[in-house]
Tab-separated table of N, CA and C in Angstrom:
chain	number	residue	atom	x	y	z
A	763	MET	N	-50.794	-42.561	13.869
A	763	MET	CA	-51.610	-43.395	13.013
A	763	MET	C	-51.114	-44.841	12.979
A	764	ILE	N	-49.811	-44.995	12.926
A	764	ILE	CA	-49.252	-46.345	12.866
A	764	ILE	C	-49.608	-47.115	14.132
A	765	VAL	N	-49.567	-46.441	15.268
A	765	VAL	CA	-49.845	-47.111	16.540
A	765	VAL	C	-51.301	-47.576	16.585
A	766	ILE	N	-52.214	-46.740	16.145
A	766	ILE	CA	-53.641	-47.107	16.143
A	766	ILE	C	-53.878	-48.285	15.210
A	767	LEU	N	-53.262	-48.235	14.043
A	767	LEU	CA	-53.404	-49.329	13.080
A	767	LEU	C	-52.870	-50.640	13.653
A	768	PHE	N	-51.702	-50.574	14.279
A	768	PHE	CA	-51.122	-51.773	14.881
A	768	PHE	C	-51.996	-52.291	16.021
A	769	ALA	N	-52.580	-51.389	16.809
A	769	ALA	CA	-53.454	-51.812	17.910
A	769	ALA	C	-54.670	-52.562	17.363
A	770	LEU	N	-55.254	-52.056	16.315
A	770	LEU	CA	-56.416	-52.724	15.714
A	770	LEU	C	-56.035	-54.090	15.139
A	771	ILE	N	-54.913	-54.140	14.448
A	771	ILE	CA	-54.458	-55.413	13.886
A	771	ILE	C	-54.198	-56.421	15.002
A	772	GLY	N	-53.554	-55.965	16.072
A	772	GLY	CA	-53.266	-56.855	17.192
A	772	GLY	C	-54.526	-57.360	17.865
A	773	ALA	N	-55.506	-56.479	18.054
A	773	ALA	CA	-56.759	-56.883	18.688
A	773	ALA	C	-57.499	-57.912	17.832
A	774	ILE	N	-57.515	-57.686	16.549
A	774	ILE	CA	-58.187	-58.641	15.650
A	774	ILE	C	-57.461	-59.976	15.654
A	775	TRP	N	-56.152	-59.922	15.564
A	775	TRP	CA	-55.355	-61.149	15.547
A	775	TRP	C	-55.517	-61.919	16.862
A	776	GLY	N	-55.487	-61.207	17.970
A	776	GLY	CA	-55.667	-61.859	19.264
A	776	GLY	C	-57.044	-62.484	19.414
A	777	GLY	N	-58.065	-61.761	18.982
A	777	GLY	CA	-59.424	-62.303	19.047
A	777	GLY	C	-59.588	-63.553	18.203
A	778	LEU	N	-59.016	-63.522	17.021
A	778	LEU	CA	-59.115	-64.692	16.147
A	778	LEU	C	-58.326	-65.878	16.709
A	779	THR	N	-57.196	-65.588	17.330
A	779	THR	CA	-56.393	-66.654	17.943
A	779	THR	C	-57.172	-67.326	19.078
A	780	ALA	N	-57.784	-66.508	19.927
A	780	ALA	CA	-58.558	-67.073	21.043
A	780	ALA	C	-59.766	-67.849	20.544
A	781	ARG	N	-60.407	-67.347	19.506
A	781	ARG	CA	-61.573	-68.047	18.958
A	781	ARG	C	-61.156	-69.388	18.354
A	782	LYS	N	-59.983	-69.394	17.683
A	782	LYS	CA	-59.492	-70.638	17.099
A	782	LYS	C	-59.183	-71.668	18.181
A	783	ARG	N	-58.756	-71.200	19.353
A	783	ARG	CA	-58.474	-72.093	20.478
A	783	ARG	C	-59.722	-72.378	21.307
A	784	GLN	N	-60.873	-71.977	20.802
A	784	GLN	CA	-62.183	-72.230	21.397
A	784	GLN	C	-62.328	-71.617	22.784
A	785	GLY	N	-61.907	-70.360	22.895
A	785	GLY	CA	-62.048	-69.651	24.155
A	785	GLY	C	-63.424	-69.014	24.276
A	786	ASN	N	-63.812	-68.696	25.509
A	786	ASN	CA	-65.084	-68.012	25.703
A	786	ASN	C	-64.880	-66.510	25.505
A	787	ARG	N	-65.918	-65.709	25.784
A	787	ARG	CA	-65.838	-64.262	25.529
A	787	ARG	C	-64.719	-63.593	26.317
A	788	LYS	N	-64.547	-64.009	27.557
A	788	LYS	CA	-63.498	-63.404	28.374
A	788	LYS	C	-62.111	-63.741	27.830
A	789	ASP	N	-61.934	-64.962	27.357
A	789	ASP	CA	-60.659	-65.343	26.756
A	789	ASP	C	-60.386	-64.513	25.511
A	790	ILE	N	-61.400	-64.354	24.686
A	790	ILE	CA	-61.246	-63.576	23.460
A	790	ILE	C	-60.890	-62.134	23.788
A	791	ALA	N	-61.549	-61.559	24.781
A	791	ALA	CA	-61.263	-60.174	25.171
A	791	ALA	C	-59.850	-60.051	25.723
A	792	GLN	N	-59.427	-61.010	26.521
A	792	GLN	CA	-58.093	-60.948	27.104
A	792	GLN	C	-57.020	-61.101	26.028
A	793	TYR	N	-57.197	-62.028	25.125
A	793	TYR	CA	-56.238	-62.190	24.035
A	793	TYR	C	-56.196	-60.932	23.170
A	794	ALA	N	-57.370	-60.374	22.865
A	794	ALA	CA	-57.423	-59.168	22.036
A	794	ALA	C	-56.685	-58.019	22.718
A	795	ALA	N	-56.885	-57.839	24.008
A	795	ALA	CA	-56.211	-56.758	24.736
A	795	ALA	C	-54.705	-57.003	24.805
A	796	GLY	N	-54.317	-58.219	25.081
A	796	GLY	CA	-52.893	-58.535	25.179
A	796	GLY	C	-52.164	-58.340	23.861
A	797	TYR	N	-52.736	-58.845	22.797
A	797	TYR	CA	-52.119	-58.689	21.485
A	797	TYR	C	-52.106	-57.223	21.071
A	798	ALA	N	-53.163	-56.497	21.380
A	798	ALA	CA	-53.209	-55.075	21.038
A	798	ALA	C	-52.093	-54.319	21.749
A	799	MET	N	-51.881	-54.595	23.020
A	799	MET	CA	-50.812	-53.914	23.763
A	799	MET	C	-49.436	-54.262	23.206
A	800	ALA	N	-49.238	-55.520	22.854
A	800	ALA	CA	-47.953	-55.927	22.286
A	800	ALA	C	-47.712	-55.226	20.946
A	801	PHE	N	-48.749	-55.147	20.131
A	801	PHE	CA	-48.609	-54.508	18.831
A	801	PHE	C	-48.436	-53.000	18.965
A	802	VAL	N	-49.006	-52.395	20.001
A	802	VAL	CA	-48.815	-50.964	20.247
A	802	VAL	C	-47.348	-50.682	20.534
A	803	VAL	N	-46.719	-51.538	21.320
A	803	VAL	CA	-45.294	-51.353	21.618
A	803	VAL	C	-44.476	-51.414	20.328
A	804	VAL	N	-44.771	-52.388	19.493
A	804	VAL	CA	-44.063	-52.506	18.216
A	804	VAL	C	-44.336	-51.280	17.343
A	805	GLY	N	-45.574	-50.819	17.327
A	805	GLY	CA	-45.919	-49.627	16.549
A	805	GLY	C	-45.216	-48.380	17.045
A	806	MET	N	-45.077	-48.245	18.369
A	806	MET	CA	-44.365	-47.089	18.919
A	806	MET	C	-42.884	-47.128	18.517
A	807	ILE	N	-42.278	-48.287	18.595
A	807	ILE	CA	-40.876	-48.410	18.198
A	807	ILE	C	-40.714	-48.077	16.724
A	808	LEU	N	-41.598	-48.597	15.897
A	808	LEU	CA	-41.551	-48.313	14.464
A	808	LEU	C	-41.758	-46.827	14.191
A	809	THR	N	-42.662	-46.189	14.927
A	809	THR	CA	-42.897	-44.760	14.755
A	809	THR	C	-41.662	-43.951	15.112
A	810	VAL	N	-41.006	-44.295	16.206
A	810	VAL	CA	-39.789	-43.580	16.603
A	810	VAL	C	-38.690	-43.767	15.570
A	811	ILE	N	-38.523	-44.992	15.078
A	811	ILE	CA	-37.494	-45.244	14.061
A	811	ILE	C	-37.778	-44.441	12.802
A	812	LEU	N	-39.020	-44.452	12.340
A	812	LEU	CA	-39.361	-43.692	11.139
A	812	LEU	C	-39.191	-42.195	11.356
A	813	ASP	N	-39.555	-41.717	12.517
A	813	ASP	CA	-39.411	-40.296	12.819
A	813	ASP	C	-37.941	-39.889	12.806
A	814	ARG	N	-37.092	-40.694	13.405
A	814	ARG	CA	-35.654	-40.386	13.432
A	814	ARG	C	-35.045	-40.429	12.046
A	815	LEU	N	-35.498	-41.373	11.217
A	815	LEU	CA	-34.951	-41.476	9.867
A	815	LEU	C	-35.424	-40.329	8.976
A	816	LEU	N	-36.672	-39.907	9.144
A	816	LEU	CA	-37.233	-38.889	8.254
A	816	LEU	C	-36.909	-37.464	8.684
A	817	ILE	N	-36.433	-37.269	9.917
A	817	ILE	CA	-36.055	-35.917	10.353
A	817	ILE	C	-34.826	-35.444	9.578
A	818	GLY	N	-33.939	-36.341	9.253
A	818	GLY	CA	-32.737	-35.974	8.519
A	818	GLY	C	-33.002	-35.558	7.083
A	819	VAL	N	-34.179	-35.858	6.564
A	819	VAL	CA	-34.496	-35.560	5.156
A	819	VAL	C	-34.843	-34.118	4.977
C-alpha cells in the first residue's frame, strides 16, 4: 500500500512540476513517470524498514 501511495504522489508531483515549467503533454508524462519511479524506490525502502522493525514486535 505504501508503494502505491508513493507512486501516486510522485506522479502527481512530477506532473505538476512539468506543468509549472510549461512542458507539453509528453514532458508532463515523462516527469510523472520519472517521479513515480523515484518515489516507488523510496516507498519500497520505507516498506522494508517498517517490516523489519515491526517483525520484532
